[in-house]
Structure formats: structure tokens, C-alpha cells
Short mmCIF file of C-alpha atoms and ligand atoms in Angstrom, two decimals:
data_model
loop_
_atom_site.label_atom_id
_atom_site.label_comp_id
_atom_site.label_asym_id
_atom_site.label_seq_id
_atom_site.Cartn_x
_atom_site.Cartn_y
_atom_site.Cartn_z
CA MET E 33 5.96 -36.38 1.80
CA THR E 34 4.99 -32.72 2.03
CA GLY E 35 3.31 -31.90 5.26
CA PHE E 36 3.41 -30.31 8.67
CA VAL E 37 2.77 -31.08 12.31
CA CYS E 38 1.35 -28.59 14.81
CA GLU E 39 2.58 -29.44 18.29
CA SER E 40 0.56 -27.77 21.06
CA VAL E 41 0.53 -24.54 19.12
CA GLY E 42 -0.66 -21.47 20.97
CA PHE E 43 -0.87 -17.88 19.88
CA ARG E 44 -1.35 -14.79 21.96
CA TYR E 45 -1.81 -11.33 20.43
CA ALA E 46 -0.14 -8.58 22.40
CA THR E 47 -2.40 -5.55 22.37
CA LYS E 48 -2.26 -2.10 23.96
CA ASP E 49 -4.48 -3.16 26.83
CA GLY E 50 -3.30 -6.63 27.68
CA SER E 51 -3.21 -9.66 25.45
CA ILE E 52 -5.64 -11.93 23.65
CA ASP E 53 -5.26 -15.70 23.55
CA ALA E 54 -6.37 -16.62 20.07
CA LEU E 55 -5.22 -20.25 19.98
CA GLN E 56 -4.40 -22.74 22.69
CA ASP E 57 -2.90 -26.19 22.51
CA VAL E 58 -3.67 -26.84 18.87
CA SER E 59 -2.22 -30.15 17.72
CA PHE E 60 -2.81 -31.85 14.41
CA ALA E 61 -0.86 -33.15 11.47
CA ALA E 62 -1.50 -32.90 7.75
CA GLY E 63 0.44 -34.32 4.88
CA GLY E 64 0.47 -35.74 1.42
CA HIS E 65 -2.42 -35.25 -0.89
CA GLU E 66 -5.33 -34.25 1.26
CA ILE E 67 -7.71 -31.44 2.03
CA VAL E 68 -8.16 -30.60 5.70
CA SER E 69 -11.26 -28.51 6.36
CA VAL E 70 -11.46 -26.32 9.45
CA VAL E 71 -14.71 -24.97 10.88
CA GLY E 72 -15.24 -23.00 14.05
CA PRO E 73 -17.19 -20.05 15.41
CA SER E 74 -16.29 -16.54 14.32
CA GLY E 75 -13.26 -15.17 16.16
CA CYS E 76 -12.02 -18.57 17.30
CA GLY E 77 -8.60 -18.16 15.68
CA LYS E 78 -8.99 -19.79 12.26
CA THR E 79 -7.29 -16.94 10.40
CA THR E 80 -4.61 -16.85 13.08
CA LEU E 81 -3.97 -20.56 12.53
CA LEU E 82 -3.53 -20.07 8.79
CA LYS E 83 -1.20 -17.12 9.34
CA LEU E 84 0.89 -19.30 11.61
CA LEU E 85 0.99 -22.00 8.94
CA ALA E 86 1.87 -19.38 6.30
CA GLY E 87 4.74 -18.09 8.44
CA ILE E 88 3.29 -14.58 8.76
CA LEU E 89 3.03 -15.13 12.52
CA ASP E 90 5.16 -17.31 14.77
CA PRO E 91 3.61 -19.47 17.49
CA THR E 92 3.94 -18.00 20.99
CA ALA E 93 3.71 -21.55 22.35
CA GLY E 94 4.45 -24.93 20.86
CA ALA E 95 5.86 -25.36 17.37
CA ILE E 96 4.99 -26.12 13.79
CA ARG E 97 7.32 -28.55 12.00
CA PHE E 98 7.34 -28.81 8.24
CA SER E 99 8.55 -31.63 6.14
CA PRO E 100 10.63 -31.72 4.13
CA ASP E 101 12.74 -29.18 6.04
CA LEU E 102 16.18 -28.96 4.48
CA ASN E 103 18.22 -26.51 6.53
CA GLY E 104 15.21 -24.31 7.08
CA SER E 105 14.04 -24.48 3.45
CA ARG E 106 10.41 -25.50 3.92
CA PRO E 107 7.69 -26.31 1.43
CA LYS E 108 6.25 -23.05 0.10
CA ARG E 109 2.75 -22.14 1.17
CA ALA E 110 0.28 -19.99 -0.77
CA LEU E 111 -2.36 -18.23 1.30
CA VAL E 112 -5.73 -17.07 -0.01
CA PHE E 113 -6.57 -14.24 2.36
CA GLN E 114 -10.00 -13.78 3.86
CA ASP E 115 -9.91 -10.09 2.84
CA HIS E 116 -8.31 -11.03 -0.48
CA GLY E 117 -5.36 -8.58 -0.09
CA VAL E 118 -5.37 -7.70 -3.77
CA PHE E 119 -3.07 -4.75 -4.52
CA PRO E 120 -5.09 -1.74 -5.75
CA TRP E 121 -2.13 -0.36 -7.69
CA LEU E 122 -1.58 -3.42 -9.87
CA THR E 123 -3.78 -4.50 -12.75
CA VAL E 124 -5.69 -7.73 -12.28
CA VAL E 125 -3.23 -9.76 -14.35
CA ASP E 126 -0.22 -8.32 -12.50
CA ASN E 127 -1.90 -9.10 -9.18
CA VAL E 128 -2.34 -12.72 -10.20
CA ALA E 129 1.25 -12.82 -11.49
CA PHE E 130 2.65 -11.28 -8.27
CA GLY E 131 3.71 -14.58 -6.72
CA LEU E 132 5.43 -15.62 -9.94
CA GLU E 133 7.14 -12.23 -10.16
CA MET E 134 8.56 -12.70 -6.66
CA GLN E 135 9.82 -16.12 -7.77
CA GLY E 136 11.72 -14.40 -10.58
CA VAL E 137 9.56 -15.57 -13.50
CA GLY E 138 9.95 -13.23 -16.52
CA ALA E 139 7.19 -10.76 -17.43
CA ALA E 140 5.90 -12.43 -20.60
CA GLU E 141 5.73 -15.90 -19.11
CA ARG E 142 4.17 -14.92 -15.81
CA ARG E 143 1.48 -12.83 -17.55
CA ALA E 144 0.66 -15.71 -19.88
CA ARG E 145 0.32 -18.08 -16.95
CA ALA E 146 -1.74 -15.54 -15.00
CA ARG E 147 -4.10 -15.07 -17.95
CA ARG E 148 -4.71 -18.81 -18.15
CA PHE E 149 -5.77 -18.81 -14.51
CA LEU E 150 -7.94 -15.73 -14.98
CA GLU E 151 -9.85 -17.72 -17.57
CA ARG E 152 -10.39 -20.50 -15.08
CA VAL E 153 -11.94 -18.10 -12.56
CA GLY E 154 -13.91 -16.30 -15.28
CA LEU E 155 -12.05 -12.99 -15.21
CA GLU E 156 -10.21 -13.00 -18.52
CA ASP E 157 -12.06 -9.87 -19.68
CA PHE E 158 -10.85 -7.95 -16.62
CA ALA E 159 -7.16 -8.78 -16.91
CA ASP E 160 -6.05 -5.21 -17.58
CA ARG E 161 -8.41 -3.45 -15.17
CA HIS E 162 -7.55 -2.21 -11.71
CA PRO E 163 -9.20 -3.92 -8.70
CA HIS E 164 -11.43 -0.94 -7.82
CA GLU E 165 -13.33 -1.67 -11.03
CA LEU E 166 -14.21 -5.16 -9.75
CA SER E 167 -16.86 -6.41 -7.34
CA VAL E 168 -15.84 -7.89 -3.99
CA GLY E 169 -16.47 -11.43 -5.24
CA MET E 170 -14.37 -10.76 -8.33
CA ARG E 171 -11.51 -9.48 -6.18
CA GLN E 172 -11.76 -12.61 -4.09
CA ARG E 173 -11.33 -14.62 -7.28
CA VAL E 174 -8.25 -12.60 -8.17
CA GLY E 175 -6.82 -13.54 -4.77
CA ILE E 176 -7.62 -17.20 -5.42
CA ALA E 177 -6.00 -17.13 -8.86
CA ARG E 178 -2.89 -15.47 -7.40
CA ALA E 179 -2.46 -18.27 -4.87
CA PHE E 180 -3.18 -21.09 -7.34
CA VAL E 181 -0.96 -19.84 -10.14
CA SER E 182 2.07 -19.71 -7.84
CA ASP E 183 2.02 -23.51 -7.80
CA PHE E 184 3.22 -23.93 -4.22
CA PRO E 185 2.90 -27.43 -2.69
CA ILE E 186 0.73 -26.27 0.21
CA LEU E 187 -2.45 -24.21 -0.28
CA LEU E 188 -3.96 -22.35 2.67
CA LEU E 189 -7.46 -21.05 2.02
CA ASP E 190 -9.20 -18.67 4.41
CA GLU E 191 -12.92 -18.72 3.58
CA PRO E 192 -12.06 -18.19 -0.08
CA PHE E 193 -15.61 -18.52 -1.38
CA GLY E 194 -17.29 -16.43 1.30
CA ALA E 195 -18.14 -13.49 -0.93
CA LEU E 196 -19.48 -15.52 -3.85
CA ASP E 197 -22.93 -16.48 -5.07
CA ALA E 198 -23.96 -20.15 -4.97
CA GLN E 199 -23.27 -20.84 -8.66
CA THR E 200 -19.84 -19.20 -8.79
CA ARG E 201 -18.99 -20.86 -5.52
CA LEU E 202 -19.84 -24.27 -6.92
CA LEU E 203 -17.74 -23.66 -10.04
CA LEU E 204 -14.76 -22.54 -7.97
CA GLN E 205 -15.13 -25.43 -5.53
CA GLU E 206 -14.91 -27.75 -8.52
CA GLU E 207 -11.95 -25.78 -9.84
CA LEU E 208 -10.24 -26.16 -6.47
CA LEU E 209 -10.88 -29.90 -6.46
CA GLY E 210 -9.60 -30.12 -10.04
CA ILE E 211 -6.37 -28.30 -9.20
CA TRP E 212 -5.91 -30.27 -6.03
CA GLN E 213 -6.54 -33.54 -7.85
CA GLY E 214 -4.29 -32.71 -10.78
CA GLU E 215 -1.37 -31.23 -8.90
CA ARG E 216 -1.46 -33.35 -5.78
CA LYS E 217 -1.28 -30.52 -3.31
CA LEU E 218 -1.90 -30.37 0.39
CA ALA E 219 -4.69 -27.95 1.23
CA VAL E 220 -5.99 -26.47 4.47
CA PHE E 221 -9.44 -25.07 3.90
CA ILE E 222 -11.24 -22.77 6.31
CA THR E 223 -14.93 -22.15 5.94
CA HIS E 224 -18.05 -21.10 7.80
CA ASP E 225 -20.10 -23.48 5.71
CA ILE E 226 -20.29 -26.91 7.34
CA GLU E 227 -21.52 -28.61 4.19
CA GLU E 228 -18.69 -27.12 2.16
CA ALA E 229 -16.22 -28.34 4.77
CA ILE E 230 -17.55 -31.88 4.44
CA LEU E 231 -17.88 -31.95 0.65
CA LEU E 232 -14.36 -30.68 0.05
CA GLY E 233 -12.42 -32.15 2.96
CA ASP E 234 -10.93 -35.52 3.74
CA ARG E 235 -11.25 -34.54 7.37
CA VAL E 236 -13.01 -31.76 9.19
CA LEU E 237 -11.38 -30.13 12.21
CA VAL E 238 -13.93 -28.55 14.50
CA MET E 239 -12.60 -25.71 16.61
CA SER E 240 -13.92 -24.34 19.88
CA GLY E 241 -14.60 -20.69 20.59
CA ARG E 242 -11.71 -18.41 21.56
CA PRO E 243 -9.11 -19.41 22.57
CA GLY E 244 -9.39 -21.86 19.71
CA LYS E 245 -8.74 -25.52 20.43
CA ILE E 246 -9.47 -28.49 18.26
CA LEU E 247 -12.60 -30.12 19.67
CA GLU E 248 -12.85 -32.98 17.28
CA GLU E 249 -11.44 -34.35 14.09
CA ILE E 250 -14.05 -35.94 11.86
CA PRO E 251 -13.05 -38.12 8.91
CA VAL E 252 -15.23 -37.75 5.80
CA PRO E 253 -15.94 -41.15 4.32
CA LEU E 254 -16.96 -39.92 0.86
CA PRO E 255 -15.14 -41.42 -2.12
CA ARG E 256 -13.16 -39.26 -4.55
CA PRO E 257 -13.54 -37.82 -7.08
CA ARG E 258 -16.61 -36.22 -5.60
CA ALA E 259 -19.62 -34.72 -7.32
CA LEU E 260 -20.32 -31.51 -5.44
CA ALA E 261 -23.74 -30.84 -6.89
CA ALA E 262 -25.07 -34.30 -5.97
CA PRO E 263 -28.30 -34.41 -3.95
CA ASP E 264 -28.07 -34.68 -0.17
CA ARG E 265 -26.50 -37.93 0.99
CA PRO E 266 -27.43 -39.39 4.36
CA GLU E 267 -23.80 -39.69 5.55
CA VAL E 268 -23.19 -35.99 4.78
CA THR E 269 -26.31 -34.96 6.61
CA GLU E 270 -25.33 -37.01 9.61
CA ILE E 271 -21.85 -35.44 9.90
CA LYS E 272 -23.38 -32.05 9.29
CA TRP E 273 -25.71 -32.32 12.28
CA HIS E 274 -22.92 -33.67 14.41
CA ILE E 275 -20.74 -30.64 13.66
CA TRP E 276 -23.72 -28.33 13.88
CA HIS E 277 -24.39 -29.33 17.49
CA HIS E 278 -20.76 -28.75 18.40
CA LEU E 279 -20.76 -25.30 16.88
CA GLU E 280 -24.11 -24.35 18.30
CA LYS E 281 -22.86 -25.12 21.78
CA GLU E 282 -19.73 -23.06 21.15
CA ALA E 283 -21.72 -20.18 19.71
CA ARG E 284 -24.01 -20.18 22.74
CA ARG E 285 -21.04 -20.24 25.04
CA GLN E 286 -19.45 -17.27 23.18
CA LEU E 287 -22.64 -15.26 23.18
CA SER E 288 -23.45 -16.33 26.76
CA ILE E 289 -26.83 -17.72 25.79
CA PRO E 290 -27.82 -20.65 28.07
CA ASP E 291 -28.77 -23.94 26.37
CA MET N 212 -11.28 37.75 -14.33
CA ILE N 213 -7.57 38.45 -14.12
CA LEU N 214 -7.67 40.43 -17.36
CA GLY N 215 -10.58 42.47 -15.97
CA ALA N 216 -8.68 43.25 -12.79
CA LEU N 217 -5.63 44.27 -14.79
CA ALA N 218 -7.76 46.51 -17.02
CA LEU N 219 -9.32 48.16 -13.97
CA TRP N 220 -5.88 48.67 -12.47
CA GLU N 221 -4.64 50.25 -15.71
CA ILE N 222 -7.64 52.62 -15.81
CA LEU N 223 -7.30 53.59 -12.15
CA VAL N 224 -3.65 54.52 -12.70
CA ARG N 225 -4.42 56.40 -15.92
CA ILE N 226 -7.13 58.55 -14.32
CA GLY N 227 -4.83 59.22 -11.36
CA LEU N 228 -6.63 57.32 -8.61
CA LEU N 229 -3.63 55.01 -8.06
CA SER N 230 -0.12 56.36 -7.87
CA PRO N 231 2.17 54.85 -10.50
CA LEU N 232 4.92 55.12 -7.87
CA TYR N 233 3.37 52.20 -5.98
CA PHE N 234 1.22 50.71 -8.67
CA PRO N 235 2.87 51.06 -12.08
CA PRO N 236 0.36 50.40 -14.86
CA PRO N 237 0.25 46.77 -16.06
CA THR N 238 1.22 47.82 -19.58
CA ALA N 239 4.45 49.38 -18.27
CA VAL N 240 5.18 46.30 -16.15
CA GLY N 241 4.49 44.11 -19.17
CA ARG N 242 6.81 46.16 -21.35
CA ARG N 243 9.53 45.96 -18.70
CA LEU N 244 9.04 42.23 -18.35
CA TRP N 245 9.42 41.78 -22.09
CA GLU N 246 12.60 43.91 -22.20
CA LEU N 247 14.19 42.00 -19.34
CA PHE N 248 13.20 38.78 -21.03
CA VAL N 249 14.76 39.54 -24.43
CA ASP N 250 17.92 41.04 -22.98
CA GLY N 251 18.48 37.69 -21.24
CA THR N 252 18.06 38.89 -17.64
CA TYR N 253 15.11 36.68 -16.79
CA PRO N 254 16.28 33.62 -18.72
CA ASP N 255 19.71 33.80 -17.02
CA HIS N 256 18.52 34.48 -13.49
CA GLY N 257 15.52 32.18 -13.92
CA ARG N 258 17.87 29.37 -14.85
CA VAL N 259 19.96 29.99 -11.74
CA THR N 260 16.89 29.99 -9.51
CA LEU N 261 15.45 26.90 -11.17
CA SER N 262 18.64 24.90 -10.90
CA ARG N 263 19.09 25.81 -7.21
CA MET N 264 15.51 24.88 -6.52
CA GLY N 265 15.67 21.74 -8.63
CA PHE N 266 18.86 20.53 -7.00
CA GLY N 267 17.60 21.23 -3.48
CA LEU N 268 14.28 19.60 -4.27
CA LEU N 269 15.90 16.51 -5.75
CA VAL N 270 18.37 15.96 -2.93
CA GLY N 271 15.97 16.97 -0.15
CA THR N 272 13.03 14.87 -1.33
CA SER N 273 15.17 11.81 -2.13
CA LEU N 274 16.71 11.79 1.32
CA GLY N 275 13.36 12.64 2.90
CA PHE N 276 11.72 9.73 1.09
CA LEU N 277 14.39 7.20 2.08
CA MET N 278 14.39 8.29 5.68
CA GLY N 279 10.59 8.34 5.73
CA VAL N 280 10.50 4.73 4.54
CA ALA N 281 13.14 3.67 7.06
CA MET N 282 11.27 5.37 9.91
CA GLY N 283 7.92 4.07 8.69
CA ARG N 284 9.21 0.50 8.81
CA SER N 285 11.14 0.70 12.07
CA ALA N 286 9.45 1.54 15.33
CA PRO N 287 12.76 1.91 17.25
CA LEU N 288 14.05 4.37 14.65
CA ARG N 289 10.80 6.30 14.98
CA ARG N 290 11.15 6.47 18.74
CA ILE N 291 14.68 7.89 18.44
CA LEU N 292 14.13 10.33 15.58
CA ASP N 293 10.56 11.55 16.13
CA PRO N 294 11.44 14.05 18.89
CA ILE N 295 14.45 15.34 16.97
CA ILE N 296 12.38 15.93 13.86
CA GLY N 297 9.60 17.44 15.91
CA ALA N 298 12.07 19.98 17.28
CA LEU N 299 13.78 20.81 13.97
CA TYR N 300 10.82 20.89 11.60
CA PRO N 301 9.17 24.09 12.88
CA ILE N 302 12.35 26.19 12.64
CA PRO N 303 12.04 28.40 9.56
CA LYS N 304 14.84 27.12 7.35
CA ILE N 305 15.84 30.60 6.24
CA ALA N 306 16.63 31.41 9.86
CA ILE N 307 19.40 28.85 10.00
CA LEU N 308 21.08 30.06 6.81
CA PRO N 309 23.57 32.20 8.79
CA LEU N 310 24.47 29.20 10.93
CA ILE N 311 24.94 27.02 7.87
CA MET N 312 27.09 29.74 6.27
CA ILE N 313 29.42 29.52 9.24
CA PHE N 314 29.95 25.84 8.47
CA LEU N 315 29.72 25.76 4.68
CA GLY N 316 30.84 29.27 3.75
CA ILE N 317 28.92 31.95 1.92
CA GLY N 318 29.05 30.17 -1.42
CA GLU N 319 26.54 28.05 -3.25
CA SER N 320 26.67 25.02 -0.98
CA SER N 321 25.10 26.67 2.06
CA LYS N 322 22.24 27.93 -0.11
CA LEU N 323 21.64 24.50 -1.61
CA PHE N 324 21.80 22.93 1.83
CA VAL N 325 19.09 25.16 3.23
CA ILE N 326 16.84 24.65 0.19
CA ALA N 327 17.29 20.87 0.39
CA LEU N 328 16.49 21.01 4.09
CA GLY N 329 13.27 22.85 3.30
CA ALA N 330 12.26 20.12 0.86
CA PHE N 331 13.47 17.32 3.12
CA PHE N 332 11.08 17.75 6.06
CA PRO N 333 7.73 17.82 4.28
CA MET N 334 8.80 14.85 2.18
CA LEU N 335 10.00 12.94 5.23
CA ILE N 336 6.83 13.54 7.21
CA SER N 337 4.48 12.70 4.33
CA THR N 338 6.40 9.56 3.42
CA LEU N 339 6.46 8.46 7.04
CA THR N 340 2.70 9.00 7.36
CA GLY N 341 2.08 7.18 4.10
CA VAL N 342 4.23 4.18 5.01
CA ILE N 343 2.83 3.82 8.54
CA HIS N 344 -0.70 3.69 7.18
CA ILE N 345 -0.10 0.94 4.63
CA PRO N 346 -2.53 -1.84 5.62
CA SER N 347 -0.56 -4.74 7.09
CA ILE N 348 -2.28 -7.24 4.79
CA TYR N 349 -0.17 -5.96 1.87
CA PHE N 350 3.01 -6.77 3.78
CA GLU N 351 1.57 -10.16 4.68
CA VAL N 352 0.81 -10.92 1.03
CA ALA N 353 4.33 -9.89 0.03
CA ALA N 354 5.80 -12.01 2.83
CA THR N 355 3.91 -15.14 1.79
CA TYR N 356 5.32 -14.86 -1.71
CA GLY N 357 8.85 -14.26 -0.43
CA SER N 358 9.38 -10.66 -1.56
CA GLY N 359 12.91 -9.41 -0.92
CA PRO N 360 13.47 -5.91 0.49
CA LEU N 361 13.92 -4.30 -2.93
CA ALA N 362 10.79 -5.91 -4.42
CA LEU N 363 8.90 -4.92 -1.27
CA LEU N 364 9.97 -1.29 -1.71
CA ARG N 365 9.25 -1.18 -5.43
CA ARG N 366 6.04 -3.20 -5.62
CA VAL N 367 4.39 -2.51 -2.26
CA ILE N 368 5.79 0.35 -0.16
CA LEU N 369 6.29 2.86 -2.98
CA PRO N 370 2.94 2.39 -4.75
CA ALA N 371 0.98 2.02 -1.51
CA SER N 372 2.36 5.27 -0.11
CA LEU N 373 2.55 7.09 -3.46
CA PRO N 374 -0.57 9.26 -3.07
CA THR N 375 0.68 10.58 0.28
CA VAL N 376 4.26 10.82 -1.00
CA LEU N 377 3.15 12.91 -3.97
CA GLY N 378 1.24 15.17 -1.60
CA GLY N 379 4.48 15.58 0.31
CA PHE N 380 6.34 16.32 -2.90
CA ARG N 381 3.91 19.13 -3.68
CA ILE N 382 4.51 20.70 -0.28
CA ALA N 383 8.26 20.16 -0.71
CA LEU N 384 8.14 21.92 -4.07
CA ASN N 385 6.30 24.84 -2.53
CA SER N 386 8.76 24.99 0.31
CA ALA N 387 11.71 24.81 -2.07
CA ILE N 388 10.36 27.75 -4.11
CA HIS N 389 9.86 29.87 -0.97
CA ILE N 390 13.25 29.12 0.45
CA THR N 391 15.10 29.53 -2.83
CA ILE N 392 13.66 33.01 -3.35
CA ALA N 393 14.24 33.90 0.31
CA VAL N 394 17.83 32.70 0.21
CA GLU N 395 18.44 34.68 -2.96
CA ILE N 396 16.92 37.80 -1.42
CA VAL N 397 19.15 37.69 1.64
CA SER N 398 22.41 36.37 0.25
CA ALA N 399 22.73 36.07 -3.50
CA VAL N 400 23.76 38.24 -6.42
CA THR N 401 22.14 35.96 -8.95
CA GLY N 402 18.67 34.44 -9.26
CA LEU N 403 15.18 35.93 -9.36
CA GLY N 404 15.20 36.55 -5.60
CA SER N 405 18.27 38.76 -5.93
CA LEU N 406 16.52 40.73 -8.70
CA VAL N 407 13.62 41.37 -6.31
CA TRP N 408 16.05 42.79 -3.77
CA PHE N 409 17.97 44.93 -6.30
CA SER N 410 14.72 46.33 -7.65
CA TRP N 411 13.83 47.41 -4.13
CA GLU N 412 17.26 48.91 -3.49
CA THR N 413 17.07 50.92 -6.69
CA LEU N 414 13.35 51.67 -6.15
CA ASP N 415 12.68 50.23 -9.57
CA VAL N 416 9.03 49.40 -8.88
CA GLU N 417 8.23 48.31 -12.43
CA LYS N 418 11.04 45.78 -12.34
CA LEU N 419 9.90 44.63 -8.90
CA TYR N 420 6.41 43.88 -10.22
CA ALA N 421 7.79 42.29 -13.36
CA THR N 422 10.09 39.97 -11.37
CA LEU N 423 7.32 39.00 -8.95
CA THR N 424 5.20 38.12 -11.97
CA VAL N 425 7.95 35.86 -13.30
CA ILE N 426 8.27 34.16 -9.89
CA ALA N 427 4.51 33.69 -9.65
CA VAL N 428 4.36 32.17 -13.13
CA LEU N 429 7.25 29.88 -12.24
CA GLY N 430 5.43 28.68 -9.13
CA VAL N 431 2.14 28.13 -10.92
CA VAL N 432 3.76 26.24 -13.79
CA THR N 433 5.83 23.89 -11.62
CA THR N 434 2.95 23.20 -9.20
CA HIS N 435 0.62 22.53 -12.09
CA GLY N 436 3.18 20.21 -13.66
CA VAL N 437 3.52 18.19 -10.46
CA ASN N 438 -0.27 17.98 -10.11
CA ARG N 439 -0.60 16.66 -13.63
CA LEU N 440 2.20 14.21 -13.01
CA SER N 441 0.60 12.86 -9.83
CA GLN N 442 -2.70 12.26 -11.62
CA LYS N 443 -0.78 10.28 -14.23
CA LEU N 444 1.15 8.28 -11.64
CA VAL N 445 -1.85 7.19 -9.56
CA PRO N 446 -4.45 5.67 -11.88
CA TRP N 447 -5.94 3.46 -9.17
CA ARG N 448 -8.22 4.02 -6.19
CA THR N 449 -8.01 2.28 -2.85
N1 ATP Z 796 -3.96 -8.26 14.99
C1 ATP Z 796 -4.66 -8.64 16.08
N2 ATP Z 796 -4.45 -8.04 17.27
C2 ATP Z 796 -5.13 -8.41 18.36
N3 ATP Z 796 -6.06 -9.38 18.38
C3 ATP Z 796 -6.32 -10.02 17.23
C4 ATP Z 796 -5.64 -9.67 16.02
N4 ATP Z 796 -6.11 -10.47 15.02
C5 ATP Z 796 -7.04 -11.25 15.60
N5 ATP Z 796 -7.17 -10.99 16.92
C6 ATP Z 796 -8.06 -11.67 17.87
O1 ATP Z 796 -7.78 -13.04 17.83
C7 ATP Z 796 -8.97 -13.80 17.80
C8 ATP Z 796 -8.97 -14.74 16.61
O2 ATP Z 796 -8.99 -13.98 15.40
P1 ATP Z 796 -9.07 -14.67 13.99
O3 ATP Z 796 -9.04 -13.60 12.97
O4 ATP Z 796 -8.01 -15.71 13.90
O5 ATP Z 796 -10.51 -15.36 14.04
P2 ATP Z 796 -11.28 -16.19 12.93
O6 ATP Z 796 -11.56 -17.52 13.51
O7 ATP Z 796 -10.55 -16.13 11.65
O8 ATP Z 796 -12.66 -15.39 12.81
P3 ATP Z 796 -13.62 -15.21 11.54
O9 ATP Z 796 -14.32 -16.51 11.35
O10 ATP Z 796 -14.58 -14.15 11.97
O11 ATP Z 796 -12.77 -14.82 10.39
C9 ATP Z 796 -10.12 -12.81 17.77
O12 ATP Z 796 -10.71 -12.79 19.03
C10 ATP Z 796 -9.51 -11.48 17.48
O13 ATP Z 796 -10.10 -10.50 18.27
MG1 MG Z 797 -10.92 -15.34 9.84
#
């Protein structure tokens, strides 16, 4: 089973004037075919956590174990970056095909596959443009398509729908669920939007303010497949308020506002 | 504008306000230029100058680029080399020609070395600046998709630093032109720079002006070419 275990993971950024503890004692496991949502106040270390999972950063404390791990060959992880990280010098289609290119897929095939994904995120007419001709939300979609098309077993998503309007967001949430359902991936999904975390996730991890710890892990008892546009359900609302209170307390603590 | 100035110059010489000894009339300079062109003087010497400059530019900028990338990607290398480069860069390259001639002899190689050195430093410093300022997210994206060092260079480092690198190439070109002409003036019997010097020695003022015109045109044409090329190479905006 594809998965990973975080064992008391900590991360400390070394900066010019001292160091910043971004994460402390983060332990959780994820595996198989599930979506783990992560919510937490701004600056609590969510992006840091995903970068650790992606292998861009290494834990300064604890460890992350992947399975399967055959002599250091771990399941590949695709990261959708919060600031999209789309290359300005590549056309949209070549940006989406970048992951495939690095895997050694030939030009014709990788462009064909990239174009199919551009259709799914509604950008087929912009395939041969450069990113500066796109809006921020469109660039975010290019970043999403790039991660999805690479077909890695683990998807790491850092507030991927943050820059999108409600309708586009809903379509892409459904697209994400469709891909996840069809290709049986493991996904870690970071968001600011509590409702989104609940509707997409099998579990919601609630993080504390910096240094980020996991305060609580909340299972989501909704059946799958899920209808995202369904009217408010009482069980969703209940979990939402539960998480909301957690986060409000954390936000107050961070901003030093007394209860 | 230029034509007007030339016409004024011509008139001032004709009515005797400017001495043709210092300011030969443009028509005479033009005639001289044409003669030296058809008798093969300018084509031959121009070719020599261009190939010296081209060779020095090619070698100097290639090495400057590679070293700039290496330094841009390695903080320890930067710490070691930065002070050395800081000390060497300001030395006018023409001033070390005699030293180089002691090592490499008075032949072609010492000239080429000094020209390449002149192109090397601006390219190195621009490339270094360009590479250091590449946003780290681009390296992170490449890392998550498993880019090898070559793919990283070709698909990320080169394009991301290209605008700055091309700026460096323009300065390197300029520097190569200066140093080539200077080297030819002080130590060559061929090339446009040597013609400048011979014209002075023989007090052939018309030829002096004509040769300077050729050099100016050469500089304008090559700089313009590089500018056009850089616009073609960078169709994106960041
Ligand atoms: N490169 C860095 N150098 C130093 N400190 C950093 C660096 N990146 C992040 N930090 C610090 O680490 C903490 C966690 O940052 P991180 O980006 O992981 O937060 P986040 O939870 O993703 O926030 P947001 O919800 O606003 O995206 C922050 O306090 C931030 O100041
Ligand atoms: Mg973040």
C-alpha cells in the first residue's frame, strides 16, 4: 500500500537572525486511497509540511517513512504549489508537460497528454500562450494540470483552489475527486476553507498556530462518491463549527487577542 | 540629423573655418573609405579584427557563463572566488597584455587571451547575478519532478537567467570590441586597430577618420544584431 508515516516531525528554518520553528512533533500516517485534508491558521507550517512530504525539505527532527521504500526508491509525489510555480519561459502546454518531460516521455506524447488535461481545467485555448498572458487563477490551474498529468501515486495540494472563483473552484474540486476516484491516489490537501476540507477529505487534520502541531484529527463520516454542490448537511455543519472553534482559538492566540 | 551634421562639416571645411588637416571633409573621407574598401584593405583587416573579437568573445563568454552558473549554485565556491574576482575585474585588461606576452609570447595567443578575458568578466558577473536571483520555487518545482543536472540547466537555470545573461553578453561584446582594437593598436600589424595606429604614424588623417568610421559601423552593427537576437530569444515576461 502506498503511504507514509510522519514520526514526531519537526522543522526549524535557519535564518540570518536566529531560527524559526515552523513545525513541532507532527505525527500522523496516511495511506492507500484517501484524501487527508489539513487546515490551520496562516503561518502555522502547512506549506512547510507539504515541502517535507515532497522531499524539498528534510525534517530537522523526527522522520518521514514512505512505503513502499525499495532501497530508497519511494513513491513519487506531485506537489501543487501555493504560488503555482509555473515557468514564465515555457508555453502553457510545455509547463503542464514538464513533469512528463523530466520522466523522459517523448515530445509528441507528452504534449498530447498535457493538452487533454488542459481541456479538463478549461485552458485548451491557451495551450500555446505564455503564462504572463494568463490570470492568476488560470496559472493556478496550469500548476494543477502539471501535477495531475504526471500521474504520481501521491498528490500534495497546497491551497490549490485559493485563487479561483466559486464556480471554477467547484468544477475543479469535482475534477480532483474524479481523478482521485479513478486513479486511486493518495492525496494530502491543504486549504483555508473548512468546508472544502470536510467535503473533500476522509479526515481533517487541524493544526495549531506556529510552531504547527496537530491538534486533532477529525474523521469525516460522509459516504463516497460525494456530491459537492449538495445543500448543507447537519453533520458537515457540526464538524465545521467544531473546527471553527479550534481555529478561532488559535487565531486569537497568534494575534494575541484575549477570548 | 547625421547627414545634416556631415553637410555642415563639409561646408565649414570648404569655406575655410575648419582646417582639413584636422578635419578632412566628409567627401574626402568617404572617397578614401571606398578606395580602401575596394582594394581589399578593410575587408582583409576587418576580417582579422572580427575573427579575433569573435574568438575571444566566444571563449570568454562561454567560460564566463559556466563559471557564473557554478558560482551561482554554490555558496562555498562564491565565498572562495568572490574576492579574487573582485580584485581582478577592475584591472583594465589591456594593462596586463605585456604580462601575458611574457607567458604566451608576442603572437596571436596572448592577444586572444586578453580579449577573452575582457569578455569573460562581464559575462561571469551577469550570469552569477542572474542565477542567484532565480526564485527558489523554480528549483523546487524541478526537484519535485526529478530533474537531473542537465535538464535543470537547460530548462530552468538557462531560461530563468537568460535576460540577465544576454545583458552580460552585450557588455561582453562591447568589452571585446574595445579590447580587440586596443590590442591591435599597441601590438599588431594586422586588424583595424593597427590601421588606426599606422594612419597616425603616417599622419594620414583621412585614413584615420575612414578607419574609425569602419570601426564605429562594426560596433553598431554587432550591438544591434545582439539586441535583435535577445528580443527574439526572450518572448516571455516574468
Ligand atoms: N524560507 C523560510 N525561511 C524562514 N522562515 C520561513 C521560511 N518559509 C516559511 N517560514 C516560516 O515558517 C512558518 C510556516 O510557514 P509556512 O509557509 O509553512 O506556513 P503556512 O501554514 O503554509 O501559511 P499560509 O497558510 O499563510 O500559507 C512561518 O512562520 C514562516 O514565517
Ligand atoms: Mg502555505
